[in-house]
Coordinates of C-alpha atoms in Angstrom, one line a residue:
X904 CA -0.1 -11.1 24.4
X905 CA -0.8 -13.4 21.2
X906 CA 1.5 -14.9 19.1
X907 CA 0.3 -14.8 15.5
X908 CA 2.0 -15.9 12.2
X909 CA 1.5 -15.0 8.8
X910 CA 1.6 -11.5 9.8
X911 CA 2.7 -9.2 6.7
X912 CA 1.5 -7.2 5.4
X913 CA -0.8 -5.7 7.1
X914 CA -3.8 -4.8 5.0
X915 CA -2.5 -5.9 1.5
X916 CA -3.7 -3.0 -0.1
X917 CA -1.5 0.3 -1.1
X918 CA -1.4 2.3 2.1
X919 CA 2.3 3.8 1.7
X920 CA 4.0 6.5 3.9
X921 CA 2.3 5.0 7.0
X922 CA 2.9 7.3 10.5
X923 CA 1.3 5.4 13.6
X924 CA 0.4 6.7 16.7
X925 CA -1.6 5.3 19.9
X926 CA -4.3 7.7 21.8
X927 CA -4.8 5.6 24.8
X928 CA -6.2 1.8 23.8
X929 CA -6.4 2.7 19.6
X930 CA -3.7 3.3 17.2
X931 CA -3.8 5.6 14.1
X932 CA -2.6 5.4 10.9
X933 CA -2.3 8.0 8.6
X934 CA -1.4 7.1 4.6
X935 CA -0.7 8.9 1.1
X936 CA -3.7 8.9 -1.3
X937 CA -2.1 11.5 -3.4
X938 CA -4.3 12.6 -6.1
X939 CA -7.7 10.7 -5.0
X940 CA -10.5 12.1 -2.9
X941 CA -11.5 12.5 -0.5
X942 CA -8.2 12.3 0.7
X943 CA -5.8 11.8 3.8
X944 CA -7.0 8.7 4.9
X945 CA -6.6 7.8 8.7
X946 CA -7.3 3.8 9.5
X947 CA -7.7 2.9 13.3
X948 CA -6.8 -0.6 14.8
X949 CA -6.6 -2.2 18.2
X950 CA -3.8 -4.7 17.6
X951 CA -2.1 -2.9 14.9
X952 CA -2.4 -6.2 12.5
X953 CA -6.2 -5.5 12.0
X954 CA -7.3 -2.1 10.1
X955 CA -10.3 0.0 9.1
X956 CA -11.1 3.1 8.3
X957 CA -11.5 6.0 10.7
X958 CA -11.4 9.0 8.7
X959 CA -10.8 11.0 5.7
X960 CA -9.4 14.4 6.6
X961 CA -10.6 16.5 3.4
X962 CA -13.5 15.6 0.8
X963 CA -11.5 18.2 -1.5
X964 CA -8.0 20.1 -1.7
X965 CA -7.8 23.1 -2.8
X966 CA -9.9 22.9 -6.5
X967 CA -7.7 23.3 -8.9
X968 CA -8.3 22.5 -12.6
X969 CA -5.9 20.1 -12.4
X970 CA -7.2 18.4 -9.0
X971 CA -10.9 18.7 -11.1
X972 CA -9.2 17.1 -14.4
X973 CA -10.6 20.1 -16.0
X974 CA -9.7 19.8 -20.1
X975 CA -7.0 17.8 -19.9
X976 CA -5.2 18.5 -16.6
X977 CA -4.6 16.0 -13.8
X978 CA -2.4 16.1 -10.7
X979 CA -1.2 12.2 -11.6
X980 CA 1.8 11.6 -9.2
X981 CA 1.2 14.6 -7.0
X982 CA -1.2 15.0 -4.8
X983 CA -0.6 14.8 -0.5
X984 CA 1.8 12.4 0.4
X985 CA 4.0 11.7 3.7
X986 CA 1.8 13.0 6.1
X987 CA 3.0 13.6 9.7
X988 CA 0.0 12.7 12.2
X989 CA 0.5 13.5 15.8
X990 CA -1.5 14.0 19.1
X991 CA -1.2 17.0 21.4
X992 CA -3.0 18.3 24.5
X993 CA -6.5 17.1 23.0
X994 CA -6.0 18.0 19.5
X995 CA -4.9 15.8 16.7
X996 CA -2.7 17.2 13.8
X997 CA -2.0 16.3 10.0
X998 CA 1.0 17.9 8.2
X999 CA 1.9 16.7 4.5
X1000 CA 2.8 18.5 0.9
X1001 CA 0.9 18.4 -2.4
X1002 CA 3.5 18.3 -5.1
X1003 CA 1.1 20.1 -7.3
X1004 CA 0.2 23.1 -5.3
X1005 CA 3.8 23.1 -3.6
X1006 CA 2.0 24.2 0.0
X1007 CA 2.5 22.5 3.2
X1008 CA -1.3 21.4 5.1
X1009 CA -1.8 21.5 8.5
X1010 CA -5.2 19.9 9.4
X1011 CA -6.3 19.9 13.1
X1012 CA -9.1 18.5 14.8
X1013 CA -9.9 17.4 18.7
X1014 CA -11.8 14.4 17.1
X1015 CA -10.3 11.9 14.8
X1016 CA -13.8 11.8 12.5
X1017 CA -13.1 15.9 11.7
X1018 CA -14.2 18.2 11.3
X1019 CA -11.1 19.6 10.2
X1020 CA -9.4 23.0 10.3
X1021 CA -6.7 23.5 7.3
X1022 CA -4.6 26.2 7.0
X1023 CA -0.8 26.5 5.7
X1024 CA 2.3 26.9 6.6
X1025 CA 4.6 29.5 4.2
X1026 CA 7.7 26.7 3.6
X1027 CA 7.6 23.5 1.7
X1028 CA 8.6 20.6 4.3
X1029 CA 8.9 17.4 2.2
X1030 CA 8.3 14.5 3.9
X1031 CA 7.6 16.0 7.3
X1032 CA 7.7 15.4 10.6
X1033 CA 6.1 17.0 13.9
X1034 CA 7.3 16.7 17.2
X1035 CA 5.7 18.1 20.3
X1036 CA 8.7 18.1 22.5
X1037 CA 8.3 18.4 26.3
X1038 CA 9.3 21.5 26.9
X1039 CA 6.1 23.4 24.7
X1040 CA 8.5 23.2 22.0
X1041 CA 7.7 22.7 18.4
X1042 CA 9.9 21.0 15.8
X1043 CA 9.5 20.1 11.8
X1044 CA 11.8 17.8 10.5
X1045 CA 11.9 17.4 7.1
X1046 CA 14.1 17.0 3.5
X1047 CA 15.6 14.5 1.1
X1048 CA 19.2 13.8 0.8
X1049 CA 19.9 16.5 3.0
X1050 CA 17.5 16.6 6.3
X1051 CA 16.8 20.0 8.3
X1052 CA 15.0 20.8 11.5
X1053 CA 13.2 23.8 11.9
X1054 CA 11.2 25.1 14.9
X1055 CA 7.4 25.7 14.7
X1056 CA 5.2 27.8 17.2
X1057 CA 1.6 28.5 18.1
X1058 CA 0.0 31.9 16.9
X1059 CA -3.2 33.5 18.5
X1060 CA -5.6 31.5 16.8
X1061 CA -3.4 28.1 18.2
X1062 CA -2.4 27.0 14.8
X1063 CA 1.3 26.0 13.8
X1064 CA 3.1 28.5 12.0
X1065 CA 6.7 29.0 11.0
X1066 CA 6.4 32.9 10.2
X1067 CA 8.9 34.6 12.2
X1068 CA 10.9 31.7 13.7
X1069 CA 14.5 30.7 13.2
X1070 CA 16.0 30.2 10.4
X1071 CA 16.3 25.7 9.0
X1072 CA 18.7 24.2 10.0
X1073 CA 20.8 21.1 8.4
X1074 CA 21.2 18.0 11.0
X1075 CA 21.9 15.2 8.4
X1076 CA 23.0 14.8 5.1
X1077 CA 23.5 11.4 3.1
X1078 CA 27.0 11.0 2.3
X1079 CA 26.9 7.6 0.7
X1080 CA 26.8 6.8 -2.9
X1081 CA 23.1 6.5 -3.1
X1082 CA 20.2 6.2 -5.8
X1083 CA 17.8 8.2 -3.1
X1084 CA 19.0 9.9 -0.3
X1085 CA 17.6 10.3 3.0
X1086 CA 14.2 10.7 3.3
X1087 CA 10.4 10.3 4.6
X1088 CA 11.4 11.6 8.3
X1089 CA 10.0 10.2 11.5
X1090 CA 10.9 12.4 14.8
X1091 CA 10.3 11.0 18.3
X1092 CA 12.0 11.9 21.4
X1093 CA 12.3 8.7 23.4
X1094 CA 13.8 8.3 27.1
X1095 CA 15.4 12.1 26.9
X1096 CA 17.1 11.3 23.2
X1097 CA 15.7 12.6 19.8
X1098 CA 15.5 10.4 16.9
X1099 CA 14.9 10.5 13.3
X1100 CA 14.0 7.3 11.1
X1101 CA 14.4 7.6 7.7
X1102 CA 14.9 5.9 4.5
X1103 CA 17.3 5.8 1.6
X1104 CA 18.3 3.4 -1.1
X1105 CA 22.5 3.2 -1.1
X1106 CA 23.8 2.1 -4.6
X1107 CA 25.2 -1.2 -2.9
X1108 CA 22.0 -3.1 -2.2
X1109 CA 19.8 -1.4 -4.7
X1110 CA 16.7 -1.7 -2.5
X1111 CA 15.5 1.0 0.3
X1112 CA 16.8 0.8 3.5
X1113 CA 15.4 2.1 7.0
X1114 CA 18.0 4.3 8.8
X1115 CA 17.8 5.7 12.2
X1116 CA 19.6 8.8 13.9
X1117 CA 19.5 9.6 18.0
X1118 CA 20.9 12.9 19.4
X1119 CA 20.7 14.3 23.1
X1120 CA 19.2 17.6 21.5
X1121 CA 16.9 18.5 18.5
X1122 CA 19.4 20.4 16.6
X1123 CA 22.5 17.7 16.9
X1124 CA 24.5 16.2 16.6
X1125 CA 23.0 13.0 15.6
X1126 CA 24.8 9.5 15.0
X1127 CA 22.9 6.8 13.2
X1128 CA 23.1 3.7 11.1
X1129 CA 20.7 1.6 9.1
X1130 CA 18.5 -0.6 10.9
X1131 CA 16.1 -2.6 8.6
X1132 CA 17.3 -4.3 5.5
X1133 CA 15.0 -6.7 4.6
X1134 CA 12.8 -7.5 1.4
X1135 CA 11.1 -10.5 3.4
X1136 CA 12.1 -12.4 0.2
X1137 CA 9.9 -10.6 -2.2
X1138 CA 11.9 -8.9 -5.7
X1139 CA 14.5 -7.6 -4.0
X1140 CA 12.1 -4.9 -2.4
X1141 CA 13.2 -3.3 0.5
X1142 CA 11.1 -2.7 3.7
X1143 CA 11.6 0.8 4.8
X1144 CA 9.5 4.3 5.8
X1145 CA 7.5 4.6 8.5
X1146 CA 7.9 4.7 12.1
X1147 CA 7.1 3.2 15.2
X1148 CA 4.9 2.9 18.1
X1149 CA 4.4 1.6 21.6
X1150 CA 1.7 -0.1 23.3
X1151 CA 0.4 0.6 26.2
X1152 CA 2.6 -2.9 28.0
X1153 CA 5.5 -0.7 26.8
X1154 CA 6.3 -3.4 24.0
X1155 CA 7.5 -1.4 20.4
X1156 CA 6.6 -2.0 16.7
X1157 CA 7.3 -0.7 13.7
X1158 CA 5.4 -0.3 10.7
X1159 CA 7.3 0.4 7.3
X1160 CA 6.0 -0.2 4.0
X1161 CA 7.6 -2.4 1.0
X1162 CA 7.3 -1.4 -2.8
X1163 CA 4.8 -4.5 -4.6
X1164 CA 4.3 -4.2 -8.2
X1165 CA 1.5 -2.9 -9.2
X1166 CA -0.9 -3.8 -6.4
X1167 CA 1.5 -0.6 -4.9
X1168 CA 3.3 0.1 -2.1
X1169 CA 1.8 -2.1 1.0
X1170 CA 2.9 -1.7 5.1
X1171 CA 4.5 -4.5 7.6
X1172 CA 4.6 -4.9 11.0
X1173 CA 7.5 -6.0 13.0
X1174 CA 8.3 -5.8 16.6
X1175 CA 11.0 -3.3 18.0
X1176 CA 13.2 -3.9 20.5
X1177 CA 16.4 -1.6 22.2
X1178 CA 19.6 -2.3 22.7
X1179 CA 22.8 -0.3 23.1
X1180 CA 25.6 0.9 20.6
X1181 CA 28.4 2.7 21.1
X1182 CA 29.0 6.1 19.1
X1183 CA 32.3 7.4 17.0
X1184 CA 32.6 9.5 20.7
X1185 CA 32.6 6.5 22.7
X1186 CA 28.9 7.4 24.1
X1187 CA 26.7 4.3 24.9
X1188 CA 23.0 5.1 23.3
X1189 CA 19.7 3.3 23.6
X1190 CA 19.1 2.1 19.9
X1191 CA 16.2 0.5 18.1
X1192 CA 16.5 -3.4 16.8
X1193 CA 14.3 -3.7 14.3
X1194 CA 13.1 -7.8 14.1
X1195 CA 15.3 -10.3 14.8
X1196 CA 19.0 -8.4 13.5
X1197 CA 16.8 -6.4 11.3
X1198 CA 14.9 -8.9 9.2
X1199 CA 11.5 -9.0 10.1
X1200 CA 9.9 -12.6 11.8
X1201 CA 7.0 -14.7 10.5
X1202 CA 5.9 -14.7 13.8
X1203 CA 5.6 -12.4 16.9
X1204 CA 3.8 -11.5 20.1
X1205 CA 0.9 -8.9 19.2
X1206 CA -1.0 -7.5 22.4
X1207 CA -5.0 -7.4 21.5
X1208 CA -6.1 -4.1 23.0
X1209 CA -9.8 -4.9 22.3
X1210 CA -10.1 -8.6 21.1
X1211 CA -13.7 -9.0 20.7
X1212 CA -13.6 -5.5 18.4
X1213 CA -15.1 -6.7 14.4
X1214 CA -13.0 -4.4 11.7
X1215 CA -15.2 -3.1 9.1
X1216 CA -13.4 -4.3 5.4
X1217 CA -11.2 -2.1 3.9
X1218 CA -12.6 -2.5 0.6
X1219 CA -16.1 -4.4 0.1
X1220 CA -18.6 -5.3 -2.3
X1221 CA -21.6 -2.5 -2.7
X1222 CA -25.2 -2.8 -3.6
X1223 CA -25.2 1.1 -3.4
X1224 CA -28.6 1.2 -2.1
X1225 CA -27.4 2.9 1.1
X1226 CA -26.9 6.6 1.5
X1227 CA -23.9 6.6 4.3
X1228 CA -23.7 10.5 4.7
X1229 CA -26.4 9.7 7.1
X1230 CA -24.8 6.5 8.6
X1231 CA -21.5 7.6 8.8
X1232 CA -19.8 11.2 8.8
X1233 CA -16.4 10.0 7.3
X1234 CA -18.0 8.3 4.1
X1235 CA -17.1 9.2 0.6
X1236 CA -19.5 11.7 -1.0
X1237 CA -22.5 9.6 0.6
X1238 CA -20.8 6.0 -0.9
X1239 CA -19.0 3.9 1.7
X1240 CA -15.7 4.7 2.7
X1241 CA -13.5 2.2 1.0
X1242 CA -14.5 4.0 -2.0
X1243 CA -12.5 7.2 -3.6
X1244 CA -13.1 9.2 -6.7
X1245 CA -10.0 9.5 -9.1
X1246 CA -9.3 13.8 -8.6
X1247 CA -12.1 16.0 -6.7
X1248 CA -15.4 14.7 -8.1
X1249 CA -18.1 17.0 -9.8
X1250 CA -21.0 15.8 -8.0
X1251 CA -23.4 17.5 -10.0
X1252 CA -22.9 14.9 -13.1
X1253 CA -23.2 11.9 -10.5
X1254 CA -26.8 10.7 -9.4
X1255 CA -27.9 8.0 -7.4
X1256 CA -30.7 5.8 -7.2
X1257 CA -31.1 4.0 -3.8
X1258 CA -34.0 2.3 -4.3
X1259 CA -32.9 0.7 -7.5
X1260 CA -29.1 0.6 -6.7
X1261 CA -27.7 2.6 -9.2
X1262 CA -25.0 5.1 -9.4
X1263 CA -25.5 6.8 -13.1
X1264 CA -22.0 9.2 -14.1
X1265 CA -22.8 11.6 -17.0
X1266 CA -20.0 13.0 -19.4
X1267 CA -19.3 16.7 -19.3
X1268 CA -16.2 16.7 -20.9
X1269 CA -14.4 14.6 -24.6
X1270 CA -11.3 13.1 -23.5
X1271 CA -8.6 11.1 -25.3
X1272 CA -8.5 8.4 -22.7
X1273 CA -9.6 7.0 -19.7
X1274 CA -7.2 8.8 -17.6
X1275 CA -9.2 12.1 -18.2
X1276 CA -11.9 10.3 -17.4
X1277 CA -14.0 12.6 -14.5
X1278 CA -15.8 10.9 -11.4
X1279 CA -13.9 7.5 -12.5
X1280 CA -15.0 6.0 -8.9
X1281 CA -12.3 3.2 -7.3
X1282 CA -11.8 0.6 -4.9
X1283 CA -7.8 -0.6 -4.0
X1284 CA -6.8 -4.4 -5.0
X1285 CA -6.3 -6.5 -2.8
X1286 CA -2.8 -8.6 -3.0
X1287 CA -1.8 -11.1 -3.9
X1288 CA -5.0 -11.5 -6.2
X1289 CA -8.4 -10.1 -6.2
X1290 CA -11.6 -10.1 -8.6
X1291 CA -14.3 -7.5 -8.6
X1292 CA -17.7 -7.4 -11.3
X1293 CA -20.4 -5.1 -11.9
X1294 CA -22.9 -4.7 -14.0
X1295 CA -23.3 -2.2 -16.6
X1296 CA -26.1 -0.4 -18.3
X1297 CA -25.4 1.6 -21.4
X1298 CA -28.0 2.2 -23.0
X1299 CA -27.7 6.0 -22.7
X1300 CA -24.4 6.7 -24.1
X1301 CA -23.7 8.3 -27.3
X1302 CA -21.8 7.2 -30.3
X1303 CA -17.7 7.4 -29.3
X1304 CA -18.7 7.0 -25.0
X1305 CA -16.8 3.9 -23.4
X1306 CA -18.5 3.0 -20.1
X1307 CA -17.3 0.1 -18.0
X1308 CA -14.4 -1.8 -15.4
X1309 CA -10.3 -0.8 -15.5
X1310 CA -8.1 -1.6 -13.3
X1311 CA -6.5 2.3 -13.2
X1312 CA -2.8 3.0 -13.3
X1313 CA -0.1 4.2 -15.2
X1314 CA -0.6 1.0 -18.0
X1315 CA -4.4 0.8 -17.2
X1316 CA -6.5 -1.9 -19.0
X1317 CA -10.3 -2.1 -19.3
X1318 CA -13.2 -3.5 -20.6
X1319 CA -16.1 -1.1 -21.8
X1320 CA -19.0 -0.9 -23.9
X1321 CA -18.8 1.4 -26.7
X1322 CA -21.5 3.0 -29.1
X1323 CA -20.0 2.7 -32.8
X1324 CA -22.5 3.9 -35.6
X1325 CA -25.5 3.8 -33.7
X1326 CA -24.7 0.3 -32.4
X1327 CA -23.2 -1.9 -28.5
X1328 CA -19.8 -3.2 -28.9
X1329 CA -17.7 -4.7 -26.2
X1330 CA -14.1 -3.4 -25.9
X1331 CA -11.2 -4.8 -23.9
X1332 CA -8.6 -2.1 -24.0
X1333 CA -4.5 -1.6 -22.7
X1334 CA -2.5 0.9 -22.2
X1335 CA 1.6 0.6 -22.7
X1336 CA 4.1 2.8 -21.8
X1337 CA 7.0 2.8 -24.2
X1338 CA 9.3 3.6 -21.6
X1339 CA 10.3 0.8 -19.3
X1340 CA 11.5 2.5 -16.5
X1341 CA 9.8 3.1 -13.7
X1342 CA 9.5 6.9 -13.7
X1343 CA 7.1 6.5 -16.9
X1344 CA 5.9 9.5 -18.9
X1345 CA 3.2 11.5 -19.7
X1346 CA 0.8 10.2 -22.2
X1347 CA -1.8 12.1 -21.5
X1348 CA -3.6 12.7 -25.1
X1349 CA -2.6 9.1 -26.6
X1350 CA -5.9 6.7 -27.1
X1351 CA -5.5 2.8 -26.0
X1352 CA -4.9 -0.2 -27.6
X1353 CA -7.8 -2.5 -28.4
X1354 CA -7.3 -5.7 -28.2
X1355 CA -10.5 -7.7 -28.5
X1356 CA -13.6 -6.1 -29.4
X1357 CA -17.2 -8.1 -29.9
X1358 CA -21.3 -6.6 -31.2
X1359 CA -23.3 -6.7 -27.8
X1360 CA -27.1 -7.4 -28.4
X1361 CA -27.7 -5.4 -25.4
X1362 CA -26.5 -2.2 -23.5
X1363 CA -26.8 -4.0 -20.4
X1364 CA -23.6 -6.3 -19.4
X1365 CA -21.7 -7.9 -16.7
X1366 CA -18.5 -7.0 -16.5
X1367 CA -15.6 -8.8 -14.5
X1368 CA -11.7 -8.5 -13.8
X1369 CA -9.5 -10.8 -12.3
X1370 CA -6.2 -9.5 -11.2
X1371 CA -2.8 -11.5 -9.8
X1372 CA -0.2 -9.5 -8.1
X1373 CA 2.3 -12.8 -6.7
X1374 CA 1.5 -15.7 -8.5
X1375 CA 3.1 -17.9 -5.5
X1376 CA 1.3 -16.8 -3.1
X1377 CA -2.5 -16.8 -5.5
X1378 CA -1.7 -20.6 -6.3
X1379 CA -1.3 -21.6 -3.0
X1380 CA -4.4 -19.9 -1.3
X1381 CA -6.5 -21.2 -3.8
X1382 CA -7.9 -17.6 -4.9
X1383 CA -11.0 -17.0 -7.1
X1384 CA -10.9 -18.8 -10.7
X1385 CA -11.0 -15.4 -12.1
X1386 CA -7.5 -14.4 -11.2
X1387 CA -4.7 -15.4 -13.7
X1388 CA -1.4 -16.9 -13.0
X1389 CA 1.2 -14.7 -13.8
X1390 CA 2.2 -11.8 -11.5
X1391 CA 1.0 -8.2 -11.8
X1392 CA -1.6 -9.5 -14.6
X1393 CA -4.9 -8.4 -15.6
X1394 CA -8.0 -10.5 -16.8
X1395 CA -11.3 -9.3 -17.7
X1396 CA -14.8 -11.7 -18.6
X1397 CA -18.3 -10.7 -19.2
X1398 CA -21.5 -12.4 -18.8
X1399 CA -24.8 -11.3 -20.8
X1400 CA -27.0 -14.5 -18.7
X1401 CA -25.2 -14.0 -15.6
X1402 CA -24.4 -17.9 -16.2
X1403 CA -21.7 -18.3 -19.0
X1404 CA -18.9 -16.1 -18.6
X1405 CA -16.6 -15.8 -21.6
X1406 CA -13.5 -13.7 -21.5
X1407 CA -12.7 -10.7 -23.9
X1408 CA -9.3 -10.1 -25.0
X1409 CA -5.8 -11.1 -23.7
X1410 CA -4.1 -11.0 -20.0
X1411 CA -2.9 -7.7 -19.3
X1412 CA 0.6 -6.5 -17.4
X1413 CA 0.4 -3.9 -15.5
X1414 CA 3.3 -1.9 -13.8
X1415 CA 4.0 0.1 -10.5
X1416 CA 5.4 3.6 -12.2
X1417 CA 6.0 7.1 -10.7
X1418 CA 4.0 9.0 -13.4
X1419 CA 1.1 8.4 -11.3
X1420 CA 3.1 6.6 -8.6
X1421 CA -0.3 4.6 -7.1
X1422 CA -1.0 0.9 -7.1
X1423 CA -3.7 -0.6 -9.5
X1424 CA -7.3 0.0 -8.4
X1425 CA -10.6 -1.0 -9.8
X1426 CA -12.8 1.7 -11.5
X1427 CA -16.1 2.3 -12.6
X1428 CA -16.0 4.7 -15.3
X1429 CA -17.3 6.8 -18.5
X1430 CA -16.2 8.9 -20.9
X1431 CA -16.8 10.3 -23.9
X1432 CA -14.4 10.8 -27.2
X1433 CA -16.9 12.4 -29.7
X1434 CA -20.0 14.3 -28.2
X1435 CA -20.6 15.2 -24.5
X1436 CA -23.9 14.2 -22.4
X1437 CA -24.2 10.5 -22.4
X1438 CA -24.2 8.7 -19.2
X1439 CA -24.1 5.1 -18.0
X1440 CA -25.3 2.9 -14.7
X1441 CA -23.8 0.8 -12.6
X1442 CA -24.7 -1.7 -9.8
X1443 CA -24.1 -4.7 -7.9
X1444 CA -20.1 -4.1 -7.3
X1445 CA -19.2 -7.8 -5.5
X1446 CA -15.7 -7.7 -4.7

């Protein structure tokens, strides 16, 4: 066992809706990427601190216009989320929901690399949970507000199906006075008891809340409190959703993810203990302590279940003169793994030149905005600051293209070159929501905001963005130069020498909303606003 400090979170990059599970000396993680692809992404660590990626359980959904931003569909805010990963008899299984198919996946696999067999199940089980009880039974637990528990079994062809079993039935229901009820289920059955973690954000504290439930049977009745109420000091933003996971010593941690600006939503570790409570009946139960009284150390005991193992980065700097569908059969489309197209990619408009290091995207479609933007390829930021460059060559786009670096979200920002009259300009551009709420609307067919704009001698620029998500924490690390001082803020620079940079425009906020309910992420993009057909290169992506 090592005690280490500085601990949370985890991989300081949006990875919300975590389930963990160990197979012998690894554990799993298994994360929301909504409307990106390929999608489901599973990370694999050894002392649950350290990640990197494993997996990606589908290049593609189900193809859908929308899932193609075909005209001017999307699937922003939709997408798989909450996806239950478990581990039975050799075969691992992913359950989640896509809000914008309204299905419920099942993915199975005896290897955690795929490939994968999908198939569905005929009910809608939000925020799911599996559990592969002891007995060969099979249970789904799942809801918000109120949660059910419905029984699964294997057909011929061993998949999970729900066709011709029992009817739901309703175990808990959130009584208090609430802004969100109960939610994001977790089902384990521990030392002969059942118990289901879940979240919900009571009206009192105004921040989400872990809850946990524990029954001596599946169907009830269950008794439960909340267990974690802590916002490790950060906005008033509670840590809560997930579950928990033992190591192999028998020591327990949880892992449950905190809302962080824009950056997104971002998991933490903290150990688990048990103690004993007493129910309404007078029943003495073991019961899960989360940290120290249910606010979450600085410092624990972490065991190291392969301490001379080297993670591979989460996200990374790319000369993209490597073709990794050779080098590794979980990479994105060929590109390394940390990368992920915005919606199912058309491949056929995206070339690649490995000897030069090029990745060239050509326009197929006129769009209002960069959010219609196809085969928009992104990285996650990194918290609490990050800066990321690339260079840009535009000499093939037409009159009306824009072709350059955002930082993609809700109220994205970017700086592009643009083709006006037959001559380069340089763009720095915002979007802003007129509502201020977090649930954000659809403004799907509005154009941006330009906000500095200079004549470009050449089509061929470097472009760079700087971006702060805790201005605290930025200032003391001493992060790059490039990354302003003001929280969830935007920069962007360009270089025409690769000496002088200047910067173009002014600092941009950006905001955590639920109309596409992601954190910010860098993207290389093109699109076009007048005529179809022009393309533009990029290369050398340092993060």
């Amino acid at each position: 066992m090592t005690t280490m400090n500085n601990i949370n979170p985890i991989t300081k990059l949006d990875y919300p809706d975590p389930e963990v599970i160990r197979v012998g000396d690894t554990y799993y993680m298994v994360s929301t990427t909504m409307y990106f692809m390929p999608g489901c992404e599973i990370l694999r660590s050894y002392d649950l601190v350290n990640w990197e990626h494993a997996a990606y359980v589908y290049d593609t959904l189900d193809g859908t216009d929308a899932q193609k931003l075909e005209g001017k569909e999307n699937v922003y805010g939709c997408g798989m989320w909450a996806a239950s990963l478990s581990y039975h008899e050799g075969v691992y299984y992913v359950c989640f929901v896509a809000n914008d198919t309204h299905k419920t996946y099942i993915y199975q696999s005896k290897d955690i690399e795929g490939p994968w067999e999908k198939y569905t199940l005929e009910g809608f089980y939000h925020d799911n949970s599996i559990l592969f009880d002891d007995d060969g039974k099979v249970y789904i637990v799942y809801g918000n507000t109120d949660i059910y528990l419905k029984e699964l079994k294997f057909d011929e062809a061993m998949h999970l199906t729900d066709v011709g079993t029992e009817p739901e039935k309703l175990i808990i229901s959130d009584k208090n006075e609430v802004y969100l009820g109960y939610e994001g289920s977790h089902f384990y059955k521990i030392g002969g008891k059942y118990y289901i973690f879940l979240i919900h954000m009571p009206k009192a504290t105004g921040k989400r809340t872990e809850a946990v439930f524990v029954a001596d049977k599946p169907e009830g009745p269950y008794y439960g409190k909340d267990v974690m109420d802590d916002d490790r000091g950060y906005r008033n933003s509670g840590v809560a959703q997930g579950g928990i996971v033992d190591s192999p010593s028998g020591k327990w941690y949880g892992i449950l993810f905190q809302d962080s600006g824009a950056v997104g939503r971002i998991p933490c570790l903290m150990p688990v203990t048990w103690g004993k409570i007493t129910t309404d009946e007078g029943k003495e139960v073991d019961f899960p302590v989360f940290g120290e009284g249910g606010k979450i150390p600085e410092e624990f005991e972490i065991e190291d279940l392969n301490p001379e193992y080297k993670y591979a980065p989460l996200v990374s700097s790319d000369d993209f003169k490597t073709d990794y569908n050779g080098a590794d059969k979980s990479s994105s489309f060929g590109f390394k793994p940390c990368w992920q197209f915005n919606h199912e990619p058309d491949l056929s408009f995206v070339k690649r030149d490995l000897e030069k290091g090029t990745v060239t995207i050509k326009t197929d479609k006129i769009c209002s905005n960069l959010v219609q933007a196809k085969n928009t390829l992104t990285q996650r930021t990194l918290f609490p600051g990050c800066e990321a460059g690339v260079t840009v060559d535009a000499s093939d786009i037409k009159d009306g293209d824009y072709a350059g670096l955002c930082l993609l979200e809700s109220e994205y920002g970017f700086i592009a070159v643009t083709k006006r009259d037959s001559s380069y300009y340089l763009v720095m551009g915002k979007r802003e929501l007129e509502t201020k709420d977090i649930w954000g609307e659809r403004c799907d067919d509005e154009t941006f905001e330009e906000v500095g704009c200079v004549p470009l001698g050449s089509p061929v620029v470097t472009l760079c963005a700087g971006a702060c998500f805790d201005n605290r924490t930025v200032l003391r690390s001493k992060q790059p130069s490039l990354i302003p001082h003001a929280d969830d803020t935007v920069s962007f620079f360009y270089t025409t020498d690769q000496e002088h940079l200047k910067k173009l425009g002014s600092d941009h906020k950006m905001e955590f909303k639920l109309d596409h309910f992601t954190g910010a992420r860098f993207g290389l993009f093109v699109y076009s606003t007048k005529e179809i057909g022009g393309s533009a290169s990029f290369s050398n992506f340092i993060y």
